[in-house]
Short mmCIF file of C-alpha atoms in Angstrom, two decimals:
data_model
loop_
_atom_site.label_atom_id
_atom_site.label_comp_id
_atom_site.label_asym_id
_atom_site.label_seq_id
_atom_site.Cartn_x
_atom_site.Cartn_y
_atom_site.Cartn_z
CA MET E 1 -50.32 -5.62 49.56
CA LYS E 2 -47.86 -5.18 47.13
CA LYS E 3 -45.45 -1.84 47.73
CA ALA E 4 -45.18 0.94 44.76
CA PHE E 5 -42.05 2.68 43.94
CA THR E 6 -41.86 6.04 41.99
CA LEU E 7 -38.86 6.06 38.87
CA LEU E 8 -36.42 7.73 38.46
CA PHE E 9 -34.11 7.73 35.14
CA PHE E 10 -30.79 9.32 35.94
CA LEU E 11 -29.20 7.88 33.15
CA HIS E 12 -31.43 7.70 29.67
CA TYR E 13 -29.52 6.43 27.02
CA PHE E 14 -25.22 6.28 26.08
CA LEU E 15 -24.81 8.26 22.63
CA LEU E 16 -21.25 6.87 22.35
CA SER E 17 -22.90 3.40 22.19
CA ALA E 18 -25.98 3.77 20.90
CA GLN E 19 -25.13 2.91 17.34
CA THR E 20 -26.51 -0.24 15.48
CA THR E 21 -27.92 -1.61 12.16
CA GLN E 22 -31.11 -2.94 13.81
CA GLY E 23 -32.53 -0.26 15.24
CA PHE E 24 -31.99 2.50 18.28
CA SER E 25 -29.88 1.19 21.36
CA TYR E 26 -30.67 1.92 24.58
CA GLN E 27 -29.41 1.82 27.84
CA SER E 28 -30.35 3.18 31.42
CA THR E 29 -30.02 2.59 35.19
CA VAL E 30 -32.93 2.82 37.09
CA ARG E 31 -33.65 4.57 41.04
CA ASN E 32 -36.38 4.76 42.75
CA SER E 33 -37.42 8.34 44.65
CA ASN E 34 -35.01 7.12 47.42
CA ASN E 35 -32.29 7.21 44.52
CA GLN E 36 -32.07 3.62 45.46
CA LEU E 37 -31.25 1.48 42.93
CA VAL E 38 -34.17 -0.60 41.05
CA THR E 39 -32.58 -4.32 40.49
CA ASN E 40 -34.21 -7.33 38.94
CA GLN E 41 -37.86 -5.23 38.31
CA HIS E 42 -39.48 -5.21 35.46
CA VAL E 43 -40.22 -1.29 33.90
CA LYS E 44 -42.08 -0.87 31.09
CA HIS E 45 -41.23 1.73 28.35
CA ARG E 46 -42.35 2.82 25.07
CA PHE E 47 -40.64 4.69 22.57
CA THR E 48 -42.42 7.32 20.07
CA ILE E 49 -41.25 8.59 16.78
CA ARG E 50 -42.40 11.58 16.00
CA ILE E 51 -41.44 13.76 12.37
CA ASN E 52 -40.28 17.45 12.45
CA SER E 53 -40.71 18.44 16.06
CA ASN E 54 -41.60 16.30 19.97
CA ASN E 55 -44.98 17.69 19.28
CA GLY E 56 -45.25 16.40 15.76
CA THR E 57 -46.86 13.59 14.11
CA THR E 58 -46.48 10.11 15.59
CA VAL E 59 -44.66 7.82 12.72
CA TYR E 60 -43.92 4.97 15.29
CA ARG E 61 -44.57 3.96 18.80
CA GLU E 62 -43.83 0.72 20.97
CA THR E 63 -43.91 -0.54 24.30
CA GLN E 64 -41.13 -2.82 26.00
CA ASN E 65 -40.85 -4.24 29.47
CA PRO E 66 -37.29 -4.61 29.85
CA LEU E 67 -35.85 -6.06 33.22
CA THR E 68 -33.16 -4.59 35.10
CA ASP E 69 -30.25 -6.70 36.47
CA ASN E 70 -28.50 -6.47 39.90
CA GLY E 71 -26.81 -2.85 39.40
CA GLY E 72 -30.17 -1.90 38.09
CA ASN E 73 -29.68 -1.54 34.13
CA ILE E 74 -31.57 -2.10 30.99
CA SER E 75 -29.94 -2.29 27.65
CA LEU E 76 -32.18 -2.89 24.20
CA THR E 77 -33.00 -1.76 21.23
CA ILE E 78 -35.46 0.73 20.11
CA GLY E 79 -37.31 -0.70 16.60
CA THR E 80 -37.79 -4.83 18.20
CA GLY E 81 -40.75 -3.92 20.70
CA THR E 82 -44.43 -4.00 20.78
CA ALA E 83 -45.60 -1.43 17.96
CA ASP E 84 -48.94 -0.07 18.15
CA VAL E 85 -48.58 2.99 15.77
CA GLY E 86 -46.69 1.82 12.61
CA THR E 87 -44.15 0.06 11.37
CA PHE E 88 -40.22 0.39 12.43
CA SER E 89 -38.85 -0.73 8.88
CA GLN E 90 -41.10 1.51 6.83
CA ILE E 91 -40.40 4.46 8.65
CA ASN E 92 -39.56 7.45 5.81
CA TRP E 93 -36.29 8.69 7.18
CA SER E 94 -35.94 11.30 4.53
CA GLN E 95 -39.49 12.78 5.09
CA GLY E 96 -38.30 14.54 7.82
CA THR E 97 -36.30 15.39 11.34
CA HIS E 98 -37.30 12.20 13.69
CA TYR E 99 -37.43 13.11 17.16
CA MET E 100 -37.88 10.07 19.57
CA GLY E 101 -39.63 10.32 22.80
CA ILE E 102 -38.68 8.17 26.01
CA GLU E 103 -41.56 7.51 28.74
CA PHE E 104 -41.54 4.89 31.74
CA PHE E 105 -44.72 3.89 33.36
CA SER E 106 -45.01 5.12 36.92
CA GLY E 107 -46.79 2.17 39.69
CA SER E 108 -47.47 5.13 42.31
CA THR E 109 -49.04 7.53 39.59
CA CYS E 110 -50.64 5.15 36.84
CA GLN E 111 -49.08 7.00 33.99
CA TRP E 112 -46.29 7.37 32.02
CA ILE E 113 -43.52 9.81 32.43
CA ASP E 114 -41.18 11.57 30.06
CA VAL E 115 -38.16 10.99 30.93
CA SER E 116 -36.30 12.05 27.16
CA MET E 117 -32.98 13.39 27.49
CA ASN E 118 -34.15 17.09 25.47
CA THR E 119 -37.76 17.94 26.73
CA GLY E 120 -38.21 18.44 22.53
CA GLY E 121 -37.35 15.18 22.26
CA GLN E 122 -34.03 13.22 21.07
CA LEU E 123 -33.17 13.90 17.66
CA VAL E 124 -32.53 10.57 15.75
CA SER E 125 -31.19 9.97 12.27
CA TYR E 126 -31.35 6.82 10.07
CA CYS E 127 -27.72 7.06 8.26
CA ASN E 128 -25.59 4.66 5.91
CA GLY E 129 -27.46 1.66 7.36
CA THR E 130 -26.95 2.72 10.73
CA TYR E 131 -29.92 4.27 13.23
CA ILE E 132 -28.19 6.92 14.90
CA TRP E 133 -29.49 9.55 18.13
CA ASN E 134 -28.29 12.79 16.07
CA ALA E 135 -28.58 14.01 12.54
CA CYS E 136 -27.06 12.34 10.10
CA GLN E 137 -23.83 14.16 9.10
CA THR E 138 -23.60 15.22 6.33
CA PHE E 139 -20.99 16.38 3.81
CA ASP E 140 -22.27 19.08 1.01
CA ASN E 141 -18.74 21.06 0.26
CA LEU E 142 -16.61 19.72 -2.52
CA VAL E 143 -13.30 20.50 -0.90
CA TRP E 144 -10.85 18.98 -3.65
CA SER E 145 -11.04 17.28 -7.04
CA ASP E 146 -10.11 16.29 -10.33
CA GLU E 147 -12.83 15.81 -13.25
CA PHE E 148 -10.30 14.40 -15.28
CA ASN E 149 -11.18 17.47 -17.86
CA GLY E 150 -7.71 17.76 -19.46
CA SER E 151 -6.01 15.68 -22.91
CA GLY E 152 -3.07 14.12 -22.13
CA THR E 153 -0.64 13.86 -19.45
CA ILE E 154 -2.08 14.03 -15.57
CA ASN E 155 -2.93 17.53 -13.63
CA SER E 156 1.10 17.98 -11.63
CA SER E 157 -0.45 20.06 -9.23
CA LYS E 158 -3.03 17.55 -8.23
CA TRP E 159 -1.27 14.13 -8.75
CA ALA E 160 2.21 13.03 -7.85
CA HIS E 161 3.59 9.59 -9.65
CA GLN E 162 5.27 7.45 -7.12
CA THR E 163 7.46 5.32 -9.21
CA GLN E 164 10.50 4.71 -7.07
CA LEU E 165 10.75 0.93 -5.56
CA PRO E 166 10.39 0.74 -1.73
CA ASP E 167 13.72 -1.97 -1.42
CA GLY E 168 15.47 -1.02 -4.69
CA VAL E 169 14.00 -4.14 -6.03
CA ASN E 170 9.99 -4.75 -6.29
CA TRP E 171 6.62 -3.51 -5.16
CA TYR E 172 4.91 -4.60 -2.09
CA ASN E 173 2.66 -7.85 -2.10
CA GLY E 174 4.24 -9.48 -5.46
CA GLU E 175 3.36 -7.33 -7.07
CA ILE E 176 5.15 -7.10 -10.81
CA GLN E 177 5.24 -4.17 -12.44
CA HIS E 178 7.36 -1.18 -12.56
CA TYR E 179 5.67 1.99 -11.75
CA THR E 180 6.00 5.16 -14.59
CA ASN E 181 5.78 8.64 -14.48
CA ARG E 182 4.90 7.68 -18.70
CA GLN E 183 1.65 9.25 -20.83
CA ILE E 184 1.83 5.85 -22.07
CA ASN E 185 0.67 4.81 -18.64
CA SER E 186 -1.47 7.04 -16.73
CA PHE E 187 -3.03 10.19 -19.05
CA GLU E 188 -6.60 11.96 -19.37
CA ASN E 189 -9.05 11.71 -21.89
CA ASN E 190 -12.89 11.93 -23.36
CA GLY E 191 -13.19 13.24 -19.55
CA ALA E 192 -11.60 10.57 -17.83
CA LEU E 193 -8.24 9.43 -16.42
CA SER E 194 -6.65 6.21 -17.78
CA ILE E 195 -4.27 4.19 -15.69
CA VAL E 196 -2.88 1.41 -17.89
CA ALA E 197 -0.70 -1.25 -16.81
CA LYS E 198 1.13 -3.04 -19.64
CA LYS E 199 3.02 -6.05 -20.84
CA GLU E 200 6.55 -4.71 -22.11
CA THR E 201 9.98 -4.84 -20.99
CA PHE E 202 11.02 -1.43 -19.43
CA THR E 203 14.38 -1.13 -17.06
CA ASP E 204 14.17 1.88 -14.47
CA GLN E 205 16.37 2.06 -11.21
CA GLY E 206 18.16 -1.20 -12.56
CA GLN E 207 15.57 -3.48 -12.61
CA THR E 208 14.21 -4.90 -16.17
CA LYS E 209 10.53 -6.21 -15.44
CA GLN E 210 8.12 -7.10 -18.09
CA TYR E 211 4.90 -4.90 -17.50
CA THR E 212 4.68 -1.26 -16.12
CA SER E 213 1.88 0.79 -14.98
CA ALA E 214 0.76 3.84 -12.86
CA ARG E 215 1.03 4.83 -9.21
CA LEU E 216 -0.36 8.59 -8.19
CA ASN E 217 -0.60 10.22 -4.67
CA SER E 218 -2.80 13.13 -4.17
CA LYS E 219 -0.97 16.33 -3.43
CA PHE E 220 -4.02 16.91 -1.27
CA ALA E 221 -4.48 15.63 1.97
CA PHE E 222 -7.36 15.59 4.81
CA LYS E 223 -9.28 14.08 7.80
CA TYR E 224 -12.86 13.65 7.66
CA GLY E 225 -15.55 13.35 5.13
CA ARG E 226 -16.58 11.79 1.98
CA VAL E 227 -15.03 10.40 -0.99
CA GLU E 228 -16.52 9.62 -3.95
CA VAL E 229 -14.24 7.61 -7.20
CA ARG E 230 -16.91 7.18 -10.31
CA ALA E 231 -14.07 4.22 -12.11
CA LYS E 232 -14.76 1.42 -14.47
CA LEU E 233 -12.43 -1.47 -13.79
CA PRO E 234 -10.19 -3.44 -15.92
CA SER E 235 -10.66 -7.05 -15.51
CA GLY E 236 -8.89 -10.48 -15.95
CA THR E 237 -6.72 -12.80 -13.46
CA GLY E 238 -3.72 -10.77 -11.77
CA THR E 239 -4.72 -7.58 -12.55
CA TRP E 240 -5.90 -5.78 -9.00
CA PRO E 241 -6.78 -2.43 -9.34
CA ALA E 242 -7.22 0.23 -6.20
CA ILE E 243 -8.60 3.63 -4.95
CA TRP E 244 -7.53 3.71 -1.17
CA MET E 245 -5.79 5.96 1.15
CA LEU E 246 -2.60 6.37 3.73
CA GLY E 247 -1.63 8.14 6.28
CA LYS E 248 0.63 11.17 4.98
CA ASN E 249 3.01 11.02 8.12
CA ILE E 250 3.83 7.60 6.10
CA ILE E 251 7.90 6.81 5.55
CA GLU E 252 7.63 5.04 2.25
CA PRO E 253 10.49 5.32 -0.09
CA GLY E 254 9.10 7.69 -3.03
CA SER E 255 5.95 8.63 -1.80
CA PHE E 256 4.56 12.27 -2.21
CA TRP E 257 4.42 13.13 1.51
CA SER E 258 7.26 11.50 2.66
CA SER E 259 10.18 13.21 3.28
CA THR E 260 8.65 15.98 4.55
CA TYR E 261 5.53 14.24 7.39
CA GLY E 262 6.95 11.10 7.34
CA THR E 263 7.01 9.95 10.95
CA VAL E 264 6.07 6.35 11.44
CA ASN E 265 5.76 2.89 9.19
CA TRP E 266 2.88 1.07 7.57
CA PRO E 267 0.62 0.16 9.49
CA TYR E 268 0.87 2.32 11.95
CA CYS E 269 -0.08 4.97 9.44
CA GLY E 270 -3.43 3.76 8.75
CA GLU E 271 -4.76 2.60 5.19
CA VAL E 272 -8.22 2.59 4.19
CA ASP E 273 -9.02 0.41 0.94
CA ILE E 274 -11.95 2.13 -0.28
CA MET E 275 -11.86 -0.32 -3.38
CA GLU E 276 -10.20 -3.32 -4.65
CA HIS E 277 -10.41 -6.19 -7.39
CA TRP E 278 -8.90 -8.67 -7.50
CA GLY E 279 -9.53 -10.05 -12.03
CA SER E 280 -9.02 -13.37 -10.15
CA ASN E 281 -12.79 -13.33 -8.40
CA GLN E 282 -13.77 -10.64 -11.08
CA ASN E 283 -16.82 -8.64 -9.83
CA TYR E 284 -16.29 -8.60 -6.16
CA VAL E 285 -15.30 -5.32 -5.01
CA GLN E 286 -13.81 -4.80 -1.58
CA SER E 287 -12.74 -2.17 1.66
CA ALA E 288 -10.71 -2.80 3.89
CA MET E 289 -8.77 -1.12 6.46
CA HIS E 290 -5.45 -1.27 7.74
CA THR E 291 -4.29 -0.73 11.49
CA PRO E 292 -1.87 -1.49 13.75
CA SER E 293 -4.41 -4.25 15.41
CA SER E 294 -5.10 -5.60 12.31
CA TYR E 295 -3.14 -5.63 8.78
CA GLY E 296 -2.10 -7.41 5.94
CA GLY E 297 -4.71 -10.37 5.95
CA THR E 298 -6.56 -7.24 8.05
CA VAL E 299 -10.18 -8.97 9.31
CA ASN E 300 -11.54 -5.77 9.05
CA LEU E 301 -12.99 -6.36 5.58
CA GLY E 302 -16.15 -6.53 3.39
CA GLY E 303 -17.86 -6.23 -0.20
CA GLN E 304 -19.88 -6.77 -2.53
CA VAL E 305 -20.49 -8.17 -5.74
CA ILE E 306 -21.16 -4.99 -8.93
CA SER E 307 -22.71 -7.47 -11.91
CA THR E 308 -20.79 -4.63 -14.65
CA ALA E 309 -17.30 -3.65 -12.59
CA SER E 310 -15.61 -3.93 -15.70
CA SER E 311 -18.12 -3.01 -17.86
CA GLN E 312 -19.91 0.17 -16.58
CA PHE E 313 -18.92 2.97 -14.59
CA HIS E 314 -20.00 3.31 -10.74
CA ILE E 315 -19.47 5.61 -7.78
CA TYR E 316 -16.89 4.24 -5.28
CA THR E 317 -17.65 6.15 -1.77
CA LEU E 318 -15.87 6.14 1.43
CA ASP E 319 -17.58 8.55 4.13
CA TRP E 320 -14.87 9.30 7.33
CA THR E 321 -16.27 10.55 11.09
CA ALA E 322 -14.77 10.82 14.22
CA GLU E 323 -16.71 7.78 14.67
CA LYS E 324 -16.18 5.88 12.23
CA MET E 325 -15.13 4.50 8.17
CA VAL E 326 -18.90 3.61 5.53
CA PHE E 327 -18.05 2.09 2.59
CA SER E 328 -20.52 2.07 -0.31
CA VAL E 329 -21.17 1.38 -3.96
CA ASP E 330 -24.09 3.61 -5.49
CA GLY E 331 -25.26 4.57 -2.86
CA ILE E 332 -25.50 0.85 -1.35
CA VAL E 333 -23.38 0.27 2.10
CA HIS E 334 -21.36 -3.10 2.42
CA TYR E 335 -19.31 -2.25 5.10
CA THR E 336 -18.54 0.15 8.24
CA TYR E 337 -15.91 0.12 10.25
CA ASN E 338 -16.87 1.22 14.08
CA PRO E 339 -14.30 0.05 16.38
CA THR E 340 -15.52 -0.37 19.90
CA THR E 341 -12.39 1.05 21.36
CA LYS E 342 -10.36 3.84 19.76
CA ASN E 343 -7.14 4.12 20.36
CA ALA E 344 -3.73 4.01 18.48
CA SER E 345 -3.91 0.53 17.68
CA THR E 346 -7.53 0.24 15.97
CA TRP E 347 -7.94 4.04 15.38
CA PRO E 348 -4.82 5.67 13.97
CA PHE E 349 -7.71 7.68 11.92
CA ASP E 350 -7.27 11.41 13.59
CA ALA E 351 -4.65 12.79 11.49
CA GLU E 352 -4.59 13.63 7.84
CA GLN E 353 -4.82 11.23 4.41
CA TYR E 354 -4.57 10.86 0.74
CA VAL E 355 -5.31 9.02 -1.98
CA LEU E 356 -3.83 7.04 -4.25
CA LEU E 357 -4.89 5.17 -7.58
CA ASN E 358 -3.13 2.32 -9.43
CA VAL E 359 -3.29 -0.86 -10.88
CA ALA E 360 -1.10 -3.56 -9.73
CA LEU E 361 -0.03 -6.96 -11.59
CA GLN E 362 0.23 -9.78 -9.95
CA SER E 363 2.03 -12.54 -11.16
CA SER E 364 -0.75 -14.69 -12.22
CA ILE E 365 -1.02 -12.20 -14.80
CA SER E 366 -2.11 -14.52 -17.93
CA GLN E 367 0.57 -14.91 -20.54
CA SER E 368 -1.84 -13.36 -22.91
CA PHE E 369 -2.02 -10.13 -21.41
CA THR E 370 -1.51 -7.21 -23.25
CA GLU E 371 -2.79 -4.35 -20.86
CA CYS E 372 -5.65 -3.21 -19.23
CA ALA E 373 -7.10 -0.03 -17.77
CA MET E 374 -9.09 1.48 -15.00
CA GLU E 375 -11.34 4.45 -16.36
CA VAL E 376 -11.98 7.36 -13.74
CA ASP E 377 -14.16 9.79 -14.56
CA TYR E 378 -13.42 11.94 -11.86
CA VAL E 379 -12.01 11.87 -8.07
CA ARG E 380 -14.41 14.27 -5.46
CA ILE E 381 -13.48 15.12 -2.02
CA TYR E 382 -16.20 16.63 0.64
CA GLN E 383 -16.92 17.78 3.90
#
C-alpha cells in the first residue's frame, strides 16, 4: 500500500526573484506534516487569478505538476501550465485589480488545500511587460517639468549650460564640437526647445573648432520616478543627440552639480541613457546603462526602430524604481535593466541623478552639413 503524506508549504514564493516577462515566477519548498522535506516527488499545484478580490470572478486557472528536487524545492512559471479557465496571454490586466490563489492537491485528503501567502489572495499585476507579485508602481505626481513655452533664451532657473572642455582640449568620445551658452545653439520658440548643432568656426578656452552645439544640465536632481521627454530628433551621419542622466555626485569639470556634490568619477556615479540616436543608424533609438560593472561599450542596452524619429515627435520614457529601469518609446518597452545582484558595481542608482540634453557631432559628419536640431516639446518628471 502506498504511504500517504500531508504536504505543508513553508516557503511559497520569493518576491525578490518573482519578476519575469513570461509569467509569474514561483518558488517554494515542500515539507510534510512532520516538517520533513519532500524530495523527488511530483506535487500538483493549481493557480487561480481572480478579479477585484480573492472571491471575485475567475479569469484564469491552471494546474502544474512540478517535481521537487533533492532539497524539496520547486521552481516554475505561472502562465505556462495547463489551463482549464481562460487564456493567460489574454487576461485584461487593465480591467481591475487581480489576485492570485495558490493551492496544492493533498494526497492524504484528496482535496485542494489553499496555501496562498495572504488569506485574501496575493495581489498580482502586469507592469511594463513584466509580471509582478504586487501592484504596479505608478508615478503620477508631477514634481518637475519644463514645457518650453517661452521665447528666446532657456529658463536659467531650470537649466545650466555645460561648456567647459573636460580635459581643456576636447569633449569625450571623439566629439568635435564646442558646447556654447549662446542662444543660437539653444533657445525656446513655438512651445519647444531647440538644441542646434551648427557648422561654424568658433574659438573658446583657447581651442578653435569648426562646429558648435549645446549641452544642458537640469538644476533638478531626483531618485526614483518617471522621466518623459517628447522630442523630435535630428538626422544625418555624424549627428548624435542624447537624452540621458548622470549621478549628481559625479566629478566632472564644468558640470552644474560637480563643484558642490562631486565625490566620484564616471562611471561610479552611474549613467542612464534614456535615448541615443546615431545618424549613421537612422531611426534606431537606443537606451543603455553605464556602471562600474559594464561601461563604455556596455553590454546593458536595448533599443527599437522608430520609423519617424526625425520627422515626428515621440515620447521617450524611463521608469526608475529601486528594483529596475524600464525604457520605452510611446509606451512600447524595448529594454529593462534589472540586475540580479545589486551593489555599487551594478546598481549605483540608489542616489539622485540629473537630466542632460545635448546634440553631439562625430568626426564622420558630412562635409555638406550645415546645421541640425533636436526639438524638445517638454521634459516631465513624476514621482
